[in-house]
PDB file of C-alpha atoms in Angstrom:
ATOM      1  CA  MET A 195     -18.218  67.885  25.253  1.00 51.00           C
ATOM      2  CA  THR A 196     -15.579  66.543  27.654  1.00 52.00           C
ATOM      3  CA  ARG A 197     -13.244  63.612  27.037  1.00 45.00           C
ATOM      4  CA  ALA A 198     -15.232  61.409  29.280  1.00 49.00           C
ATOM      5  CA  ASP A 199     -18.614  62.411  27.336  1.00 53.00           C
ATOM      6  CA  GLY A 200     -16.988  61.507  24.170  1.00 50.00           C
ATOM      7  CA  GLU A 201     -15.912  57.979  25.346  1.00 46.00           C
ATOM      8  CA  ASN A 202     -19.265  57.381  26.825  1.00 48.00           C
ATOM      9  CA  SER A 203     -20.806  58.210  23.423  1.00 50.00           C
ATOM     10  CA  LEU A 204     -18.306  56.044  21.442  1.00 45.00           C
ATOM     11  CA  ALA A 205     -19.075  53.236  24.105  1.00 47.00           C
ATOM     12  CA  LEU A 206     -22.531  52.990  22.989  1.00 49.00           C
ATOM     13  CA  HIS A 207     -21.492  51.555  19.534  1.00 49.00           C
ATOM     14  CA  LEU A 208     -19.423  48.799  21.396  1.00 48.00           C
ATOM     15  CA  PRO A 209     -20.822  45.298  22.217  1.00 50.00           C
ATOM     16  CA  ARG A 210     -22.581  45.367  25.612  1.00 50.00           C
ATOM     17  CA  TRP A 211     -20.032  43.357  27.136  1.00 42.00           C
ATOM     18  CA  LEU A 212     -17.377  45.885  26.634  1.00 46.00           C
ATOM     19  CA  ARG A 213     -19.621  48.941  27.539  1.00 46.00           C
ATOM     20  CA  PHE A 214     -18.272  49.052  30.989  1.00 39.00           C
ATOM     21  CA  SER A 215     -14.657  49.810  29.693  1.00 40.00           C
ATOM     22  CA  THR A 216     -15.355  53.473  29.686  1.00 38.00           C
ATOM     23  CA  LEU A 217     -14.551  53.660  33.400  1.00 40.00           C
ATOM     24  CA  PRO A 218     -11.267  55.327  33.728  1.00 41.00           C
ATOM     25  CA  LEU A 219      -8.097  53.747  35.379  1.00 40.00           C
ATOM     26  CA  SER A 220      -6.483  55.479  38.092  1.00 37.00           C
ATOM     27  CA  PRO A 221      -2.958  55.033  39.211  1.00 37.00           C
ATOM     28  CA  ALA A 222      -4.044  52.950  42.077  1.00 37.00           C
ATOM     29  CA  GLN A 223      -6.063  50.835  39.880  1.00 39.00           C
ATOM     30  CA  SER A 224      -2.750  49.812  37.693  1.00 38.00           C
ATOM     31  CA  SER A 225      -1.845  46.819  39.874  1.00 39.00           C
ATOM     32  CA  PRO A 226      -3.971  43.606  39.730  1.00 40.00           C
ATOM     33  CA  ALA A 227      -3.018  43.052  43.559  1.00 37.00           C
ATOM     34  CA  GLU A 228      -5.725  45.956  44.212  1.00 38.00           C
ATOM     35  CA  PRO A 229      -9.230  44.471  43.773  1.00 33.00           C
ATOM     36  CA  ASN A 230     -11.274  47.188  45.340  1.00 33.00           C
ATOM     37  CA  SER A 231     -11.396  49.407  42.063  1.00 37.00           C
ATOM     38  CA  GLU A 232     -14.687  49.657  40.221  1.00 35.00           C
ATOM     39  CA  LEU A 233     -12.971  48.253  37.147  1.00 34.00           C
ATOM     40  CA  SER A 234     -11.677  45.239  38.991  1.00 35.00           C
ATOM     41  CA  HIS A 235     -14.920  44.677  40.441  1.00 36.00           C
ATOM     42  CA  SER A 236     -16.474  44.725  37.082  1.00 34.00           C
ATOM     43  CA  PHE A 237     -14.465  41.854  35.963  1.00 33.00           C
ATOM     44  CA  LYS A 238     -14.541  40.015  39.311  1.00 37.00           C
ATOM     45  CA  THR A 239     -18.358  39.737  38.982  1.00 34.00           C
ATOM     46  CA  SER A 240     -17.908  37.714  35.759  1.00 34.00           C
ATOM     47  CA  ALA A 241     -14.287  35.907  36.466  1.00 37.00           C
ATOM     48  CA  LEU A 242     -13.903  32.466  35.008  1.00 38.00           C
ATOM     49  CA  GLN A 243     -13.247  29.731  37.541  1.00 40.00           C
ATOM     50  CA  PRO A 244      -9.619  28.469  37.252  1.00 40.00           C
ATOM     51  CA  ILE A 245      -8.996  26.371  34.092  1.00 39.00           C
ATOM     52  CA  ASP A 246      -5.774  24.378  33.602  1.00 50.00           C
ATOM     53  CA  TRP A 247      -4.168  26.180  30.723  1.00 48.00           C
ATOM     54  CA  ARG A 248      -3.086  22.991  29.174  1.00 50.00           C
ATOM     55  CA  SER A 249      -6.532  21.944  28.916  1.00 46.00           C
ATOM     56  CA  PHE A 250      -6.693  24.444  25.784  1.00 47.00           C
ATOM     57  CA  SER A 251      -4.621  22.028  23.655  1.00 40.00           C
ATOM     58  CA  GLU A 252      -7.893  19.812  23.775  1.00 38.00           C
ATOM     59  CA  GLY A 253     -10.016  22.890  22.653  1.00 41.00           C
ATOM     60  CA  THR A 254     -10.469  26.471  24.045  1.00 51.00           C
ATOM     61  CA  ILE A 255     -12.900  28.560  25.668  1.00 50.00           C
ATOM     62  CA  MET A 256     -14.201  29.948  22.414  1.00 52.00           C
ATOM     63  CA  VAL A 257     -15.539  26.493  21.458  1.00 53.00           C
ATOM     64  CA  MET A 258     -17.080  25.838  24.867  1.00 54.00           C
ATOM     65  CA  ASN A 259     -19.628  28.616  25.169  1.00 67.00           C
ATOM     66  CA  PRO A 260     -20.004  32.143  23.685  1.00 71.00           C
ATOM     67  CA  LEU A 261     -20.722  33.645  27.064  1.00 75.00           C
ATOM     68  CA  ARG A 262     -17.414  32.241  28.501  1.00 75.00           C
ATOM     69  CA  ALA A 263     -15.608  33.205  25.368  1.00 75.00           C
ATOM     70  CA  ALA A 264     -16.823  36.821  25.813  1.00 79.00           C
ATOM     71  CA  ARG A 265     -15.553  36.641  29.576  1.00 81.00           C
ATOM     72  CA  LEU A 266     -12.303  35.378  28.285  1.00 82.00           C
ATOM     73  CA  LEU A 267     -11.760  38.325  25.799  1.00 83.00           C
ATOM     74  CA  LYS A 268     -13.025  40.824  28.865  1.00 85.00           C
ATOM     75  CA  GLU A 269     -10.274  39.058  31.029  1.00 87.00           C
ATOM     76  CA  ASP A 270      -7.466  39.864  28.293  1.00 87.00           C
ATOM     77  CA  LEU A 271      -8.675  43.417  28.336  1.00 88.00           C
ATOM     78  CA  HIS A 272      -8.548  43.452  31.975  1.00 88.00           C
ATOM     79  CA  THR A 273      -4.888  42.121  31.854  1.00 90.00           C
ATOM     80  CA  ALA A 274      -3.645  44.547  29.599  1.00 90.00           C
ATOM     81  CA  CYS A 275      -5.277  47.485  31.590  1.00 88.00           C
ATOM     82  CA  HIS A 276      -3.404  46.419  34.626  1.00 88.00           C
ATOM     83  CA  ARG A 277       0.010  45.338  33.101  1.00 89.00           C
ATOM     84  CA  ASP A 278       0.429  48.621  31.060  1.00 88.00           C
ATOM     85  CA  PRO A 279       0.743  51.846  33.258  1.00 88.00           C
ATOM     86  CA  ALA A 280       0.329  54.054  30.319  1.00 88.00           C
ATOM     87  CA  ALA A 281      -3.397  52.650  29.991  1.00 88.00           C
ATOM     88  CA  THR A 282      -5.876  55.331  30.813  1.00 87.00           C
ATOM     89  CA  SER A 283      -9.116  53.424  30.229  1.00 88.00           C
ATOM     90  CA  ALA A 284     -10.359  50.012  29.136  1.00 87.00           C
ATOM     91  CA  LEU A 285     -11.891  51.796  26.171  1.00 90.00           C
ATOM     92  CA  GLU A 286      -8.447  52.842  25.056  1.00 91.00           C
ATOM     93  CA  VAL A 287      -7.054  49.683  25.418  1.00 90.00           C
ATOM     94  CA  ALA A 288      -9.715  47.866  23.365  1.00 91.00           C
ATOM     95  CA  LEU A 289      -9.559  50.290  20.573  1.00 92.00           C
ATOM     96  CA  THR A 290      -5.837  50.978  20.263  1.00 92.00           C
ATOM     97  CA  TYR A 291      -3.805  48.000  21.613  1.00 93.00           C
ATOM     98  CA  PRO A 292      -2.631  45.806  18.782  1.00 93.00           C
ATOM     99  CA  GLY A 293      -1.424  43.179  21.355  1.00 93.00           C
ATOM    100  CA  VAL A 294      -5.007  42.916  22.669  1.00 93.00           C
ATOM    101  CA  HIS A 295      -6.238  42.818  19.204  1.00 94.00           C
ATOM    102  CA  ALA A 296      -3.841  40.101  17.918  1.00 94.00           C
ATOM    103  CA  LEU A 297      -4.695  38.026  21.130  1.00 93.00           C
ATOM    104  CA  TRP A 298      -8.300  38.414  20.523  1.00 92.00           C
ATOM    105  CA  ALA A 299      -7.989  37.246  16.814  1.00 93.00           C
ATOM    106  CA  HIS A 300      -5.912  34.316  17.910  1.00 93.00           C
ATOM    107  CA  ARG A 301      -8.631  33.223  20.453  1.00 90.00           C
ATOM    108  CA  LEU A 302     -11.196  33.237  17.400  1.00 90.00           C
ATOM    109  CA  SER A 303      -8.561  31.668  14.937  1.00 92.00           C
ATOM    110  CA  HIS A 304      -7.633  28.843  17.410  1.00 92.00           C
ATOM    111  CA  ALA A 305     -11.214  27.995  17.991  1.00 88.00           C
ATOM    112  CA  LEU A 306     -11.761  27.507  14.197  1.00 90.00           C
ATOM    113  CA  TRP A 307      -8.560  25.670  14.137  1.00 91.00           C
ATOM    114  CA  VAL A 308      -9.334  23.187  16.791  1.00 90.00           C
ATOM    115  CA  ARG A 309     -12.953  22.547  15.084  1.00 89.00           C
ATOM    116  CA  LYS A 310     -10.772  21.831  11.903  1.00 90.00           C
ATOM    117  CA  VAL A 311     -11.678  24.804  10.004  1.00 91.00           C
ATOM    118  CA  LYS A 312      -8.234  25.325   9.134  1.00 92.00           C
ATOM    119  CA  LEU A 313      -8.401  27.732   5.932  1.00 95.00           C
ATOM    120  CA  PRO A 314     -10.484  30.476   7.504  1.00 93.00           C
ATOM    121  CA  ALA A 315      -8.560  30.250  10.819  1.00 94.00           C
ATOM    122  CA  ARG A 316      -5.221  30.890   8.546  1.00 96.00           C
ATOM    123  CA  ILE A 317      -6.905  33.565   6.834  1.00 96.00           C
ATOM    124  CA  LEU A 318      -7.886  35.266   9.939  1.00 95.00           C
ATOM    125  CA  SER A 319      -4.649  34.878  11.343  1.00 95.00           C
ATOM    126  CA  SER A 320      -3.148  36.594   8.074  1.00 95.00           C
ATOM    127  CA  ILE A 321      -5.479  39.463   8.333  1.00 95.00           C
ATOM    128  CA  SER A 322      -4.605  39.910  12.079  1.00 95.00           C
ATOM    129  CA  ARG A 323      -0.914  40.034  11.297  1.00 94.00           C
ATOM    130  CA  SER A 324      -1.477  42.684   8.611  1.00 94.00           C
ATOM    131  CA  PHE A 325      -3.087  44.918  11.085  1.00 94.00           C
ATOM    132  CA  THR A 326      -1.311  44.143  14.229  1.00 94.00           C
ATOM    133  CA  GLY A 327       2.358  43.099  13.285  1.00 93.00           C
ATOM    134  CA  VAL A 328       1.853  40.049  15.411  1.00 95.00           C
ATOM    135  CA  ASP A 329       2.189  36.627  13.757  1.00 95.00           C
ATOM    136  CA  ILE A 330       0.362  33.771  15.781  1.00 96.00           C
ATOM    137  CA  HIS A 331      -0.262  30.450  14.106  1.00 95.00           C
ATOM    138  CA  PRO A 332      -3.691  29.502  14.887  1.00 94.00           C
ATOM    139  CA  ALA A 333      -2.597  26.147  16.184  1.00 93.00           C
ATOM    140  CA  ALA A 334      -0.598  27.733  19.138  1.00 94.00           C
ATOM    141  CA  VAL A 335      -1.871  27.344  22.538  1.00 93.00           C
ATOM    142  CA  ILE A 336      -2.066  30.276  24.727  1.00 92.00           C
ATOM    143  CA  GLY A 337      -3.227  30.398  28.244  1.00 90.00           C
ATOM    144  CA  ARG A 338      -5.331  33.122  30.139  1.00 89.00           C
ATOM    145  CA  ARG A 339      -4.051  36.576  31.155  1.00 91.00           C
ATOM    146  CA  VAL A 340      -1.384  36.716  28.570  1.00 92.00           C
ATOM    147  CA  PHE A 341      -0.240  40.352  27.642  1.00 93.00           C
ATOM    148  CA  ILE A 342       1.545  41.178  24.614  1.00 94.00           C
ATOM    149  CA  ASP A 343       3.075  44.698  25.134  1.00 91.00           C
ATOM    150  CA  HIS A 344       3.937  46.847  22.252  1.00 90.00           C
ATOM    151  CA  ALA A 345       3.433  43.893  20.060  1.00 88.00           C
ATOM    152  CA  THR A 346       5.161  44.953  16.852  1.00 91.00           C
ATOM    153  CA  GLY A 347       7.144  41.900  15.435  1.00 93.00           C
ATOM    154  CA  VAL A 348       6.146  39.098  17.882  1.00 95.00           C
ATOM    155  CA  VAL A 349       6.096  35.772  16.392  1.00 96.00           C
ATOM    156  CA  ILE A 350       4.574  32.521  17.779  1.00 96.00           C
ATOM    157  CA  GLY A 351       5.012  29.128  16.094  1.00 93.00           C
ATOM    158  CA  ALA A 352       2.495  26.643  15.633  1.00 92.00           C
ATOM    159  CA  THR A 353       3.401  24.100  18.442  1.00 93.00           C
ATOM    160  CA  THR A 354       3.964  26.919  20.962  1.00 94.00           C
ATOM    161  CA  GLU A 355       2.310  26.384  24.254  1.00 94.00           C
ATOM    162  CA  VAL A 356       2.133  29.540  26.332  1.00 94.00           C
ATOM    163  CA  GLY A 357       0.847  29.305  30.172  1.00 92.00           C
ATOM    164  CA  GLU A 358      -1.024  31.840  32.174  1.00 91.00           C
ATOM    165  CA  ASP A 359       0.019  35.326  33.411  1.00 92.00           C
ATOM    166  CA  VAL A 360       2.792  35.729  30.738  1.00 94.00           C
ATOM    167  CA  VAL A 361       4.226  39.054  29.484  1.00 94.00           C
ATOM    168  CA  ILE A 362       5.468  39.258  25.975  1.00 94.00           C
ATOM    169  CA  PHE A 363       7.277  42.370  25.002  1.00 94.00           C
ATOM    170  CA  HIS A 364       7.785  43.344  21.254  1.00 93.00           C
ATOM    171  CA  GLY A 365      10.160  41.625  18.815  1.00 93.00           C
ATOM    172  CA  VAL A 366       9.949  38.293  20.709  1.00 96.00           C
ATOM    173  CA  THR A 367       9.945  35.144  18.564  1.00 95.00           C
ATOM    174  CA  LEU A 368       8.858  31.714  20.003  1.00 96.00           C
ATOM    175  CA  GLY A 369      10.123  29.619  17.054  1.00 93.00           C
ATOM    176  CA  GLY A 370      11.367  26.339  15.865  1.00 91.00           C
ATOM    177  CA  VAL A 371      15.035  25.245  14.733  1.00 88.00           C
ATOM    178  CA  SER A 372      14.077  22.464  12.581  1.00 83.00           C
ATOM    179  CA  MET A 373      11.563  21.464   9.667  1.00 84.00           C
ATOM    180  CA  THR A 374      10.586  18.265  11.090  1.00 83.00           C
ATOM    181  CA  PRO A 375       7.066  17.417  11.892  1.00 86.00           C
ATOM    182  CA  GLY A 376       5.714  17.423  15.510  1.00 88.00           C
ATOM    183  CA  LYS A 377       6.506  19.421  18.369  1.00 92.00           C
ATOM    184  CA  ARG A 378       9.286  22.127  17.522  1.00 93.00           C
ATOM    185  CA  HIS A 379       8.460  25.322  19.075  1.00 95.00           C
ATOM    186  CA  PRO A 380       8.933  26.097  22.923  1.00 95.00           C
ATOM    187  CA  THR A 381       6.702  25.526  25.922  1.00 94.00           C
ATOM    188  CA  ILE A 382       6.259  28.588  28.324  1.00 94.00           C
ATOM    189  CA  GLY A 383       5.147  28.155  31.753  1.00 92.00           C
ATOM    190  CA  SER A 384       3.116  30.415  33.848  1.00 92.00           C
ATOM    191  CA  HIS A 385       4.190  33.756  35.217  1.00 93.00           C
ATOM    192  CA  VAL A 386       7.036  34.140  32.532  1.00 93.00           C
ATOM    193  CA  MET A 387       8.349  37.527  31.414  1.00 94.00           C
ATOM    194  CA  ILE A 388       9.902  37.522  27.995  1.00 94.00           C
ATOM    195  CA  GLY A 389      11.938  40.725  27.306  1.00 92.00           C
ATOM    196  CA  ALA A 390      12.018  42.816  24.045  1.00 92.00           C
ATOM    197  CA  GLY A 391      13.843  41.200  20.990  1.00 92.00           C
ATOM    198  CA  ALA A 392      14.226  37.510  22.959  1.00 94.00           C
ATOM    199  CA  LYS A 393      14.105  34.571  21.002  1.00 95.00           C
ATOM    200  CA  VAL A 394      13.232  31.174  22.325  1.00 96.00           C
ATOM    201  CA  LEU A 395      13.762  28.629  19.728  1.00 95.00           C
ATOM    202  CA  GLY A 396      12.998  24.821  19.515  1.00 92.00           C
ATOM    203  CA  PRO A 397      11.070  22.184  21.500  1.00 93.00           C
ATOM    204  CA  ILE A 398      12.492  23.610  24.827  1.00 93.00           C
ATOM    205  CA  THR A 399      10.649  24.187  28.196  1.00 93.00           C
ATOM    206  CA  VAL A 400      10.741  27.474  30.092  1.00 93.00           C
ATOM    207  CA  GLY A 401       9.776  26.943  33.696  1.00 92.00           C
ATOM    208  CA  ASP A 402       7.198  28.733  35.691  1.00 92.00           C
ATOM    209  CA  GLY A 403       8.340  32.469  36.945  1.00 91.00           C
ATOM    210  CA  VAL A 404      11.094  32.607  34.455  1.00 91.00           C
ATOM    211  CA  LYS A 405      12.339  36.121  33.328  1.00 93.00           C
ATOM    212  CA  ILE A 406      14.065  36.120  29.942  1.00 93.00           C
ATOM    213  CA  GLY A 407      16.342  39.280  29.227  1.00 92.00           C
ATOM    214  CA  ALA A 408      15.949  41.578  26.120  1.00 91.00           C
ATOM    215  CA  ASN A 409      17.699  40.364  22.909  1.00 91.00           C
ATOM    216  CA  ALA A 410      18.440  36.900  24.867  1.00 92.00           C
ATOM    217  CA  VAL A 411      18.697  33.832  22.621  1.00 94.00           C
ATOM    218  CA  VAL A 412      17.291  30.748  24.524  1.00 94.00           C
ATOM    219  CA  VAL A 413      17.897  27.244  22.816  1.00 93.00           C
ATOM    220  CA  LYS A 414      17.806  25.151  26.040  1.00 92.00           C
ATOM    221  CA  ASP A 415      15.477  24.322  28.905  1.00 92.00           C
ATOM    222  CA  VAL A 416      15.252  26.992  31.471  1.00 92.00           C
ATOM    223  CA  PRO A 417      14.559  25.844  34.859  1.00 90.00           C
ATOM    224  CA  CYS A 418      11.582  27.377  37.051  1.00 89.00           C
ATOM    225  CA  GLY A 419      12.304  30.622  38.857  1.00 87.00           C
ATOM    226  CA  SER A 420      15.502  31.310  36.783  1.00 89.00           C
ATOM    227  CA  VAL A 421      16.624  34.398  34.833  1.00 92.00           C
ATOM    228  CA  ALA A 422      18.049  33.806  31.280  1.00 92.00           C
ATOM    229  CA  ILE A 423      20.143  36.560  29.521  1.00 91.00           C
ATOM    230  CA  GLY A 424      22.614  36.978  26.781  1.00 88.00           C
ATOM    231  CA  VAL A 425      23.517  35.291  23.510  1.00 88.00           C
ATOM    232  CA  PRO A 426      23.401  32.277  23.849  1.00 89.00           C
ATOM    233  CA  ALA A 427      21.378  32.704  27.071  1.00 88.00           C
ATOM    234  CA  LYS A 428      23.101  31.854  30.528  1.00 88.00           C
ATOM    235  CA  LEU A 429      21.029  31.402  33.487  1.00 86.00           C
ATOM    236  CA  LEU A 430      21.019  33.160  36.828  1.00 80.00           C
ATOM    237  CA  PRO A 431      19.128  30.752  39.064  1.00 56.00           C
ATOM    238  CA  LYS A 432      16.736  31.856  41.487  1.00 59.00           C
ATOM    239  CA  PRO A 433      14.757  29.646  44.186  1.00 51.00           C
ATOM    240  CA  CYS A 434      11.672  28.203  42.639  1.00 51.00           C
ATOM    241  CA  GLN A 435       8.559  29.652  44.277  1.00 52.00           C
ATOM    242  CA  ASP A 436       5.067  30.779  43.983  1.00 54.00           C
ATOM    243  CA  THR A 437       5.310  33.885  41.836  1.00 51.00           C
ATOM    244  CA  LYS A 438       3.124  36.821  42.263  1.00 53.00           C
ATOM    245  CA  ASP A 439       2.051  39.156  39.543  1.00 53.00           C
ATOM    246  CA  ASP A 440       4.491  41.805  40.790  1.00 53.00           C
ATOM    247  CA  ASP A 441       7.251  39.327  40.540  1.00 52.00           C
ATOM    248  CA  LEU A 442       7.071  39.823  36.634  1.00 51.00           C
ATOM    249  CA  ILE A 443       8.631  43.419  37.104  1.00 50.00           C
ATOM    250  CA  ILE A 444      12.506  43.042  37.165  1.00 49.00           C
ATOM    251  CA  ASP A 445      14.243  44.653  39.911  1.00 48.00           C
ATOM    252  CA  PRO A 446      16.902  46.986  38.317  1.00 43.00           C
ATOM    253  CA  VAL A 447      18.887  47.083  41.384  1.00 41.00           C
ATOM    254  CA  TYR A 448      19.193  43.301  42.033  1.00 45.00           C
ATOM    255  CA  PHE A 449      20.567  42.875  38.267  1.00 48.00           C
ATOM    256  CA  LEU A 450      22.475  46.169  38.048  1.00 43.00           C
ATOM    257  CA  ASP A 451      25.327  44.341  36.627  1.00 48.00           C
ATOM    258  CA  GLU A 452      23.197  42.640  33.852  1.00 49.00           C
ATOM    259  CA  PRO A 453      22.260  45.492  31.620  1.00 43.00           C
ATOM    260  CA  GLU A 454      21.107  43.051  28.833  1.00 47.00           C
ATOM    261  CA  LEU A 455      18.323  42.157  31.138  1.00 49.00           C
ATOM    262  CA  TYR A 456      16.545  45.505  31.015  1.00 47.00           C
ATOM    263  CA  ILE A 457      13.479  45.721  28.632  1.00 46.00           C
TER     264      ILE A 457
END
């Protein structure tokens, strides 16, 4: 039996909406900018219509409709496949990526939370943390196409809001700096990259297109399009502009004199 035959056999035990995931990923398919691949087409045919990620604070797609929920989970899988060049197939990602598992568990626990079923939501969140090493409070608001890479040690607090197309590496904390009720965790915009070990603390706002370097400690607002590095974080301003998916990858030549930025 070949490896492909083994994956196809295993896929029969998956939910129907995941069975397409046995399609392999070629290097050319690793970029979301190339929609011509079979895998991209599979997702494109059932893609969700654009949704304002902030509307998730009023609820979640998981509450809206089971079919839309399945499509959202599929989109999470698609995002991980294209964000990680080490991914060889969507089936591999679905079965072995703790960041994807943590995000899926959060989608469900958040749906329970917004329906006021809070104790089961916390229990599910706790179980997910035990298996994935990722601690996401079920009240946290997380938008679409978020990728948690490597996952281990990521902590996301209760009043955190995360936008769309965000990449979070291992060891990241989106935490608070006080015990007072109300908003005490950061709001992260869209198209943001947060490097390994970075800490973003307090009720601050990180604008769209921001890149936060590895091990940076951010305690103040970060303007759109900036790069934040160091402890405490300092800013390397960049012009605010529409950010493409490829812009989430840091150019090591441009920032050659800032080694702490690297992930």
